[in-house]
XYZ file of C-alpha atoms in Angstrom:
609
model
C 38.691 -10.911 8.849
C 41.578 -10.057 11.116
C 40.544 -6.758 12.626
C 42.682 -4.246 14.406
C 43.673 -5.490 17.831
C 42.581 -9.074 17.094
C 44.773 -12.149 17.260
C 45.558 -14.144 14.157
C 43.142 -16.868 15.188
C 39.958 -14.746 15.294
C 37.350 -15.431 12.642
C 33.993 -14.213 11.417
C 31.311 -15.390 9.051
C 31.819 -12.794 6.342
C 34.732 -14.599 4.699
C 36.953 -11.507 4.095
C 40.711 -11.276 4.397
C 41.062 -7.564 3.673
C 44.768 -7.645 3.124
C 45.853 -10.350 5.570
C 46.052 -14.112 5.322
C 43.342 -15.396 7.626
C 41.598 -18.715 8.223
C 37.801 -18.528 8.134
C 35.632 -20.284 10.623
C 34.985 -22.970 8.023
C 38.630 -23.394 7.060
C 38.791 -21.761 3.621
C 40.580 -18.630 2.432
C 38.981 -15.496 1.063
C 39.569 -14.746 -2.602
C 42.759 -12.897 -3.246
C 44.314 -13.705 0.134
C 47.042 -15.812 -1.455
C 48.160 -12.817 -3.477
C 49.043 -10.695 -0.466
C 52.553 -9.359 -0.416
C 55.109 -11.227 1.719
C 58.735 -10.328 2.261
C 61.331 -12.862 1.161
C 64.353 -13.675 3.213
C 66.533 -11.556 0.937
C 64.464 -8.468 1.674
C 62.646 -8.302 -1.644
C 58.890 -8.526 -2.114
C 57.159 -11.393 -3.921
C 56.724 -10.617 -7.555
C 59.310 -7.779 -7.540
C 62.772 -8.420 -8.935
C 65.559 -7.617 -6.449
C 68.209 -5.207 -7.619
C 71.391 -7.096 -8.546
C 73.301 -4.252 -10.091
C 72.793 -5.482 -13.649
C 69.976 -3.030 -14.303
C 70.463 0.720 -14.578
C 70.341 2.788 -11.434
C 67.005 4.366 -12.475
C 65.341 1.023 -13.107
C 66.767 -0.454 -9.926
C 65.535 2.508 -7.904
C 62.090 2.256 -9.483
C 61.835 -1.442 -8.656
C 62.926 -0.844 -5.106
C 60.315 1.895 -4.673
C 57.544 -0.222 -6.155
C 55.067 -1.278 -3.512
C 52.016 -3.483 -3.695
C 48.948 -1.558 -2.576
C 47.404 -3.330 0.440
C 43.781 -4.378 0.336
C 41.459 -2.074 2.256
C 40.420 -3.107 5.721
C 36.621 -3.259 5.561
C 34.274 -3.218 8.495
C 31.261 -5.488 8.630
C 28.892 -3.004 6.979
C 31.180 -2.437 4.012
C 31.793 -6.166 3.666
C 28.025 -6.702 3.484
C 27.684 -3.969 0.864
C 30.471 -5.462 -1.245
C 28.844 -8.874 -1.111
C 25.458 -7.420 -2.079
C 26.956 -5.588 -5.039
C 28.907 -8.679 -6.054
C 25.785 -10.827 -5.985
C 23.899 -8.308 -8.121
C 26.753 -8.074 -10.636
C 26.672 -11.842 -11.081
C 22.891 -11.777 -11.372
C 23.013 -9.371 -14.325
C 25.815 -11.297 -16.015
C 28.861 -9.222 -15.032
C 30.822 -12.215 -13.776
C 34.299 -10.734 -14.299
C 33.353 -7.515 -12.566
C 32.075 -9.496 -9.588
C 35.271 -11.556 -9.415
C 37.420 -8.427 -9.619
C 35.394 -6.802 -6.837
C 35.761 -9.826 -4.584
C 39.496 -10.090 -5.278
C 40.224 -6.426 -4.691
C 38.101 -6.200 -1.538
C 39.320 -9.473 -0.078
C 35.722 -10.534 0.500
C 34.112 -13.790 -0.456
C 30.673 -13.760 -2.017
C 29.644 -17.050 -0.464
C 31.137 -20.095 1.211
C 32.908 -22.424 -1.285
C 30.715 -25.309 -0.166
C 27.653 -23.151 -0.783
C 28.943 -22.225 -4.233
C 29.439 -25.899 -5.059
C 26.023 -26.733 -3.667
C 24.437 -24.136 -5.944
C 26.401 -25.453 -8.927
C 25.333 -29.041 -8.321
C 21.662 -28.129 -7.799
C 21.491 -26.033 -10.959
C 23.229 -28.753 -12.972
C 21.052 -31.526 -11.525
C 23.905 -33.464 -9.923
C 21.823 -34.654 -7.009
C 24.393 -37.013 -5.474
C 27.039 -34.317 -5.128
C 24.428 -31.814 -3.975
C 23.496 -34.212 -1.165
C 27.151 -34.540 -0.116
C 27.511 -30.742 -0.019
C 24.399 -30.571 2.091
C 26.136 -32.586 4.794
C 28.985 -30.068 4.879
C 26.617 -27.096 4.927
C 24.592 -28.574 7.780
C 27.376 -27.705 10.224
C 27.195 -24.026 9.241
C 23.515 -23.478 9.885
C 22.803 -21.167 12.815
C 22.138 -22.932 16.075
C 18.556 -21.720 16.145
C 18.001 -23.479 12.804
C 20.397 -26.352 13.334
C 18.185 -29.335 13.814
C 17.719 -32.553 11.937
C 14.313 -31.542 10.692
C 15.813 -28.585 8.845
C 18.299 -30.786 7.011
C 15.609 -33.367 6.310
C 13.428 -30.678 4.743
C 16.256 -29.570 2.450
C 17.019 -33.149 1.443
C 13.320 -33.760 0.819
C 13.175 -30.815 -1.593
C 16.231 -32.104 -3.470
C 14.785 -35.585 -3.824
C 11.391 -34.241 -4.863
C 13.001 -32.407 -7.785
C 15.046 -35.481 -8.639
C 11.916 -37.658 -8.618
C 9.950 -35.305 -10.876
C 12.797 -35.029 -13.363
C 13.005 -38.821 -13.614
C 9.281 -38.938 -14.357
C 9.652 -36.263 -17.015
C 12.529 -38.144 -18.640
C 10.420 -41.303 -18.881
C 12.409 -43.208 -16.241
C 9.674 -44.559 -13.957
C 11.922 -47.264 -12.453
C 14.463 -44.676 -11.291
C 11.658 -42.449 -10.050
C 10.165 -45.354 -8.088
C 13.574 -46.063 -6.572
C 13.826 -42.459 -5.362
C 10.318 -42.630 -3.952
C 10.776 -45.911 -2.083
C 14.414 -45.861 -1.051
C 15.178 -42.158 -0.595
C 12.043 -40.101 0.026
C 10.013 -42.549 2.119
C 12.829 -43.371 4.605
C 13.057 -39.681 5.491
C 9.667 -40.048 7.228
C 8.924 -36.446 6.361
C 5.750 -34.885 4.940
C 4.008 -38.196 4.353
C 0.938 -36.628 2.658
C 3.249 -35.056 0.099
C 4.965 -38.407 -0.505
C 1.576 -39.970 -1.208
C 0.781 -37.143 -3.579
C 4.100 -37.613 -5.377
C 3.402 -41.311 -5.796
C 0.149 -40.499 -7.609
C 2.127 -38.706 -10.319
C 3.429 -42.099 -11.460
C 0.075 -42.506 -13.194
C 0.595 -39.518 -15.501
C 0.607 -40.711 -19.113
C 2.529 -37.784 -20.590
C 4.508 -34.725 -19.610
C 1.736 -32.145 -20.168
C -0.427 -34.077 -17.720
C 2.477 -34.156 -15.275
C 2.945 -30.383 -15.544
C -0.761 -29.775 -15.143
C -1.166 -31.952 -12.059
C 2.001 -30.848 -10.290
C 2.128 -27.178 -11.264
C 5.783 -27.836 -12.031
C 7.647 -26.081 -14.869
C 9.656 -29.130 -15.855
C 13.356 -29.845 -15.805
C 15.441 -26.784 -16.540
C 17.056 -23.666 -15.177
C 13.757 -22.105 -14.122
C 12.539 -24.906 -11.867
C 15.991 -25.586 -10.448
C 16.512 -21.894 -9.705
C 13.180 -21.866 -7.912
C 14.323 -24.922 -5.940
C 17.593 -23.186 -5.081
C 15.710 -20.178 -3.781
C 13.730 -22.431 -1.454
C 16.843 -24.238 -0.254
C 18.647 -20.962 0.281
C 16.111 -19.883 2.881
C 17.508 -22.532 5.235
C 21.068 -21.189 5.062
C 22.362 -18.186 7.022
C 23.241 -15.104 4.983
C 26.867 -15.399 6.093
C 27.091 -18.658 4.142
C 24.899 -17.814 1.165
C 23.152 -14.518 0.498
C 19.381 -14.637 0.078
C 18.383 -14.444 -3.585
C 18.431 -10.971 -5.167
C 19.157 -9.419 -1.809
C 20.190 -5.978 -3.096
C 17.019 -5.624 -5.137
C 14.959 -6.728 -2.139
C 16.495 -3.982 -0.011
C 15.905 -1.379 -2.716
C 12.268 -2.429 -3.063
C 11.839 -2.089 0.694
C 13.424 1.372 0.592
C 11.093 2.528 -2.193
C 8.071 1.130 -0.338
C 9.078 2.946 2.845
C 9.591 6.226 0.978
C 6.180 5.796 -0.627
C 4.569 5.172 2.747
C 6.200 8.296 4.164
C 5.270 10.456 1.172
C 2.739 12.958 2.508
C 0.960 13.591 -0.795
C 1.297 10.143 -2.291
C -1.744 8.814 -4.105
C -2.043 5.045 -3.811
C -3.433 4.762 -7.334
C 0.020 5.682 -8.617
C 1.971 2.455 -8.739
C 5.318 3.233 -7.170
C 7.826 0.435 -7.499
C 11.479 0.020 -8.246
C 10.826 -0.100 -11.989
C 9.212 3.320 -12.361
C 11.030 5.527 -9.863
C 14.579 6.801 -9.761
C 16.840 5.229 -7.170
C 19.098 8.280 -7.306
C 16.739 10.513 -5.310
C 14.123 9.987 -2.620
C 10.522 9.634 -3.747
C 8.432 12.682 -2.888
C 5.153 13.629 -4.580
C 4.567 17.314 -5.192
C 1.613 19.055 -3.558
C 1.176 21.364 -6.557
C -1.682 19.281 -8.025
C -3.406 18.866 -4.690
C -6.671 20.786 -3.985
C -5.268 23.169 -1.389
C -5.389 26.444 -3.308
C -8.542 28.620 -2.996
C -10.032 29.005 -6.478
C -13.525 30.389 -5.864
C -15.678 31.770 -3.084
C -19.400 31.284 -3.798
C -21.680 33.723 -1.978
C -24.999 33.001 -3.682
C -26.703 31.580 -0.589
C -28.192 34.096 1.828
C -27.703 32.068 5.004
C -25.617 29.267 6.474
C -24.641 26.541 3.995
C -25.103 23.142 5.596
C -24.313 20.699 2.821
C -22.437 20.324 -0.456
C -22.021 17.344 -2.751
C -20.444 16.757 -6.167
C -22.460 14.558 -8.515
C -21.124 11.074 -9.374
C -20.251 12.234 -12.904
C -18.212 15.079 -11.437
C -19.904 17.715 -13.614
C -22.288 19.206 -11.043
C -22.132 20.471 -7.488
C -25.217 20.763 -5.283
C -25.274 22.991 -2.205
C -28.025 23.214 0.408
C -28.598 26.064 2.828
C -30.529 27.268 5.814
C -32.111 29.722 3.363
C -34.216 26.693 2.161
C -32.689 26.683 -1.332
C -30.578 24.225 -3.269
C -28.170 25.580 -5.870
C -26.865 23.444 -8.721
C -23.433 24.485 -9.949
C -21.952 23.418 -13.277
C -18.346 22.212 -13.114
C -15.827 23.216 -15.771
C -13.202 20.434 -15.659
C -10.773 22.396 -17.834
C -10.777 25.635 -15.871
C -11.472 23.849 -12.563
C -14.245 26.295 -11.728
C -17.986 26.093 -11.091
C -20.808 28.250 -12.484
C -24.255 28.902 -11.011
C -26.671 26.911 -13.160
C -29.995 26.625 -11.320
C -31.606 27.351 -7.967
C -34.228 24.950 -6.603
C -36.482 26.656 -4.079
C -39.914 26.220 -2.540
C -38.778 23.919 0.251
C -40.638 24.421 3.505
C -37.595 23.427 5.528
C -33.942 24.241 5.962
C -31.843 22.109 3.610
C -29.481 19.993 5.701
C -28.817 16.949 3.510
C -28.474 16.075 -0.196
C -27.741 12.878 -2.066
C -27.343 12.203 -5.794
C -28.593 9.219 -7.751
C -25.764 7.148 -9.306
C -26.572 8.495 -12.791
C -26.369 12.118 -11.534
C -29.942 12.740 -12.721
C -31.891 12.910 -9.464
C -31.209 14.743 -6.229
C -32.882 13.965 -2.898
C -33.255 16.950 -0.575
C -33.832 16.486 3.171
C -34.184 18.806 6.130
C -33.456 18.794 9.870
C -35.051 16.579 12.518
C -38.506 18.160 12.456
C -38.802 17.684 8.681
C -41.143 14.862 7.658
C -40.770 14.990 3.880
C -38.226 14.502 1.120
C -38.108 16.391 -2.176
C -36.706 14.573 -5.193
C -35.560 16.846 -8.009
C -34.925 15.887 -11.621
C -31.778 17.912 -12.151
C -31.628 17.307 -15.894
C -35.187 18.580 -16.450
C -34.748 21.176 -13.692
C -38.083 20.356 -12.086
C -39.449 18.677 -8.996
C -39.900 14.961 -9.623
C -41.809 13.920 -6.493
C -42.398 14.794 -2.845
C -42.290 11.973 -0.310
C -44.339 12.523 2.854
C -45.689 9.517 4.742
C -46.767 11.092 8.016
C -46.544 14.502 9.609
C -44.963 12.802 12.613
C -42.107 11.421 10.551
C -38.542 12.638 10.650
C -36.719 12.093 7.361
C -33.233 13.542 7.633
C -31.062 11.138 5.662
C -31.262 9.051 2.484
C -29.123 6.831 0.266
C -29.587 5.424 -3.250
C -28.861 1.818 -4.135
C -26.219 1.086 -6.774
C -28.532 1.172 -9.808
C -30.537 4.165 -8.608
C -33.873 2.373 -8.776
C -34.543 2.572 -5.051
C -33.400 4.436 -1.998
C -33.675 4.237 1.765
C -34.531 7.126 4.042
C -35.059 7.671 7.736
C -34.647 9.856 10.785
C -34.158 9.888 14.521
C -37.839 9.428 15.377
C -37.735 5.785 14.303
C -38.671 5.910 10.611
C -36.699 3.694 8.211
C -38.201 3.201 4.729
C -37.285 1.519 1.451
C -38.739 3.538 -1.452
C -38.632 3.872 -5.219
C -38.193 7.012 -7.321
C -41.939 7.530 -7.528
C -42.082 7.952 -3.765
C -43.736 4.601 -3.092
C -42.718 2.997 0.209
C -42.033 -0.705 -0.428
C -40.849 -1.758 3.007
C -40.028 -0.377 6.415
C -38.096 -1.279 9.524
C -39.647 -0.255 12.816
C -37.824 1.287 15.732
C -34.580 2.249 14.014
C -33.505 5.764 14.972
C -31.487 6.745 11.919
C -28.522 9.137 12.017
C -27.020 8.212 8.652
C -27.476 5.738 5.785
C -25.404 4.088 3.065
C -26.126 1.299 0.578
C -23.418 -1.325 0.215
C -22.169 -2.470 -3.183
C -24.148 -5.739 -3.030
C -27.254 -3.592 -3.661
C -29.049 -5.387 -0.822
C -27.408 -4.393 2.440
C -27.955 -0.997 4.040
C -25.622 0.434 6.670
C -27.361 2.563 9.253
C -25.879 4.694 12.024
C -28.306 4.981 14.919
C -28.718 6.884 18.158
C -27.029 4.060 20.092
C -23.604 5.074 18.691
C -23.386 2.064 16.443
C -23.568 1.108 12.794
C -25.682 -1.905 11.904
C -26.402 -3.651 8.620
C -29.975 -4.222 7.425
C -31.227 -6.380 4.571
C -34.811 -5.638 3.525
C -35.028 -8.815 1.426
C -34.904 -11.184 4.382
C -35.130 -8.709 7.269
C -31.798 -9.752 8.727
C -29.771 -7.218 10.690
C -26.367 -7.370 12.355
C -23.958 -5.220 14.333
C -20.998 -3.820 12.402
C -19.321 -1.465 14.867
C -19.878 0.286 18.166
C -18.578 3.717 19.171
C -18.545 5.237 22.662
C -19.938 8.620 21.619
C -22.689 9.659 19.232
C -22.113 9.115 15.519
C -22.967 12.452 13.926
C -22.404 11.404 10.291
C -20.615 8.701 8.334
C -19.580 7.909 4.765
C -18.402 4.714 3.082
C -15.510 4.335 0.642
C -16.316 3.346 -2.924
C -14.645 -0.044 -2.467
C -16.986 -0.756 0.465
C -14.060 -1.472 2.784
C -13.797 1.588 5.037
C -16.115 4.029 6.757
C -15.422 7.562 8.002
C -17.268 8.488 11.180
C -17.579 11.976 12.638
C -17.953 11.327 16.358
C -19.357 13.830 18.853
C -16.524 15.433 20.908
C -14.088 12.858 19.513
C -13.389 13.856 15.938
C -12.924 11.702 12.868
C -12.497 7.920 13.016
C -11.674 5.450 10.245
C -13.173 1.966 10.542
C -12.517 -1.198 8.593
C -15.959 -2.584 7.765
C -14.642 -5.988 6.782
C -12.565 -6.620 9.888
C -14.934 -4.549 12.052
C -12.125 -2.695 13.761
C -11.077 0.897 14.354
C -8.152 1.668 12.060
C -7.277 5.270 12.825
C -8.218 8.377 14.787
C -7.398 11.423 12.703
C -5.869 14.302 14.616
C -6.444 18.042 14.408
C -10.143 18.343 13.640
C -12.386 20.118 16.135
C -15.651 18.219 16.570
C -18.164 19.069 19.272
C -21.868 18.436 18.829
C -22.343 20.043 15.412
C -23.262 17.905 12.427
C -20.128 17.838 10.268
C -19.659 15.764 7.130
C -16.363 14.257 5.956
C -15.451 12.390 2.774
C -12.933 10.188 1.013
C -11.131 11.699 -1.959
C -8.320 11.669 -4.458
C -7.651 9.034 -7.085
C -8.356 5.671 -5.490
C -9.616 7.574 -2.442
C -6.193 7.788 -0.847
C -7.122 10.872 1.165
C -9.679 12.027 3.694
C -11.142 15.506 4.234
C -13.417 16.938 6.900
C -14.931 20.205 8.014
C -14.324 21.437 11.527
C -15.776 23.690 14.207
C -12.572 25.765 14.190
C -13.510 27.132 10.725
C -10.946 25.019 8.858
C -10.857 22.186 6.367
C -8.536 19.333 7.285
C -6.988 16.872 4.843
C -5.212 13.644 5.766
C -3.601 10.798 3.916
C -5.663 7.756 4.737
C -2.612 6.037 6.251
C -1.554 8.905 8.499
C -3.158 10.348 11.609
C -1.560 13.785 11.346
C -3.152 16.286 8.930
C -1.503 16.625 5.557
C -2.899 20.125 5.101
C -5.131 22.652 6.812
C -7.192 24.975 4.619
C -8.196 28.309 6.104
C -10.478 31.046 4.823
C -13.898 30.264 6.246
C -14.890 32.448 9.181
C -17.354 30.075 10.854
C -17.845 26.325 11.273
C -17.202 24.265 8.144
C -20.198 21.920 7.995
C -19.432 19.778 4.974
C -16.730 18.954 2.449
C -17.036 17.137 -0.868
C -14.223 15.818 -3.054
C -14.972 15.599 -6.762
C -15.058 11.849 -7.567
C -14.070 12.309 -11.222
C -11.830 15.377 -11.100
C -9.906 14.866 -7.847
C -8.168 18.234 -8.165
C -11.420 19.860 -6.961
C -12.654 20.048 -3.373
C -15.688 21.973 -2.097
C -16.442 23.140 1.440
C -19.645 24.631 2.898
C -19.760 26.800 5.993
C -21.966 28.650 8.435
C -20.370 31.830 7.096
C -22.753 31.500 4.131
C -20.086 30.652 1.567
C -19.041 27.654 -0.458
C -15.367 27.523 -1.293
C -13.806 25.676 -4.185
C -10.271 24.424 -3.640
C -7.950 23.282 -6.400
C -4.322 22.794 -7.358
C -1.704 25.500 -7.409
C -2.432 27.762 -10.360
C 0.110 29.404 -12.685
C -1.207 32.836 -11.616
C -2.570 32.473 -8.075
C -2.742 36.256 -7.597
C -6.492 36.384 -7.138
C -9.382 34.236 -6.086
C -12.375 34.179 -8.415
C -15.613 35.049 -6.637
C -19.202 34.575 -7.670
C -21.306 37.643 -8.476
C -22.297 38.455 -4.915
C -18.953 37.696 -3.300
C -16.273 39.948 -1.946
C -12.529 39.330 -1.621
C -11.435 37.482 1.501
C -8.344 35.976 3.016
C -7.617 32.433 1.882
C -4.649 30.289 2.721
C -3.514 26.743 3.201
C -0.826 25.142 5.234
C 0.963 21.934 4.268
C 1.677 20.113 7.486
């Protein structure tokens, strides 16, 4: 366009006149430019009758006062917006509206040669399309302007032409295209050989099946046009569905920036409003204190929801395990059963996949495991191999038929539910265990600050990752892709087990040398939670390093957190202050916090970062 302060010869690639008659860099006029007002030699404007005295004074005065409204002068950004809107209007069938917009704005949707090129491609006029291609070749950006680029475009045109001849039952014409047009291009020879093999197709269904081509028609030609369009600069021809592409990108960015967004919720342009920014509410997030459980008489070192989400197990320094029954409707838990008799402090618990059995382990000097049948509320078996053993961690396989256990004194066993040891691995100083979804591979964190994989079937082991500081605990996501590691003096790290790389260091958590357990949570495990030595519970979105929320209320170190796998509105935390706290969504009447029988009111709060 002719901008303010520019000479009449200046041009740009946006093809807009904006109220003045201007030559474009390719020599064509913007739509509506010929309709601009010009003064005639007699002083009257084009299209307005000059007063000759024959009309009444009122009419003459009205005609003289009539002025043609000039087209707005648009800057580059507004020209781009107009073109995007115009393209979208045409895409949804509002052709007249698009033409009116282009005429009134003085913009041109695309170069006339590009418009003709599109018309010829969609109509299958390959000769004229090839001629237009020659004209368009001079408008390609210098960085793309090479013979190979034009050859590629011509190759795509001829490929479509060849396939359509085959479909129409014109093998002679198809052979002519193959020999005299495609082959001389000396481009993509393997593809030319492949195209020649399609001559042997006996019918169209076979042709479609072998080529993956939709056949002659608007669909395949539109797809071809989209491929050809990628070679042309946007100033000549807009990329296909450009406005929708930008809107999709905007929605994706808003989703990524949404602090409380759960990745299981499919957010795309079809199910969100474009009129407001996307922002998930934190009201249904487990950040509100619902219960304080004071039934343990000493520090609580571990808590874990069952896989079915209906039970919560807590283990304490008081040597007891308490089973709590979850009410999914009220989002509360109720004391169901206490398992006692252990000769050790309870520092670790793990559920069987069917939520029937619970393995109870103690600290480093504990050489036995207790396996409880939670349904029958009785001890199922005690596993004790040697008084010198240290069994501090365990993990069930996917079907619950076997489990692995071990400790830092070098014991690493594969056992069944009857307590029988089926295999062992010598010299592995175990800090944490997890079965992978293949039901064969075991991940083991050891005292060398690494996680290695072990397969008891063939006794093959391999390094997975290496940390610089001690791995205190770790957990694996349900999709087997990521692992959360609580690292001594470093905090919480997220690793990609497939790519074997560190993905993220989560900020905020205070981690010294205490054993603190973290977990994945939320629908689709979009979030991460961890206890902390500063008496708080931290929650992060898995894609963000900064905490989403900080939950306060505990008065001593928070040793463990557990997110309910079935009812993700529930989160439990266990602390050295002797309490277990249940966190849930914002309640209609959050005026009080329900306490268990032995509890007393306390301060509870949360902060959304």
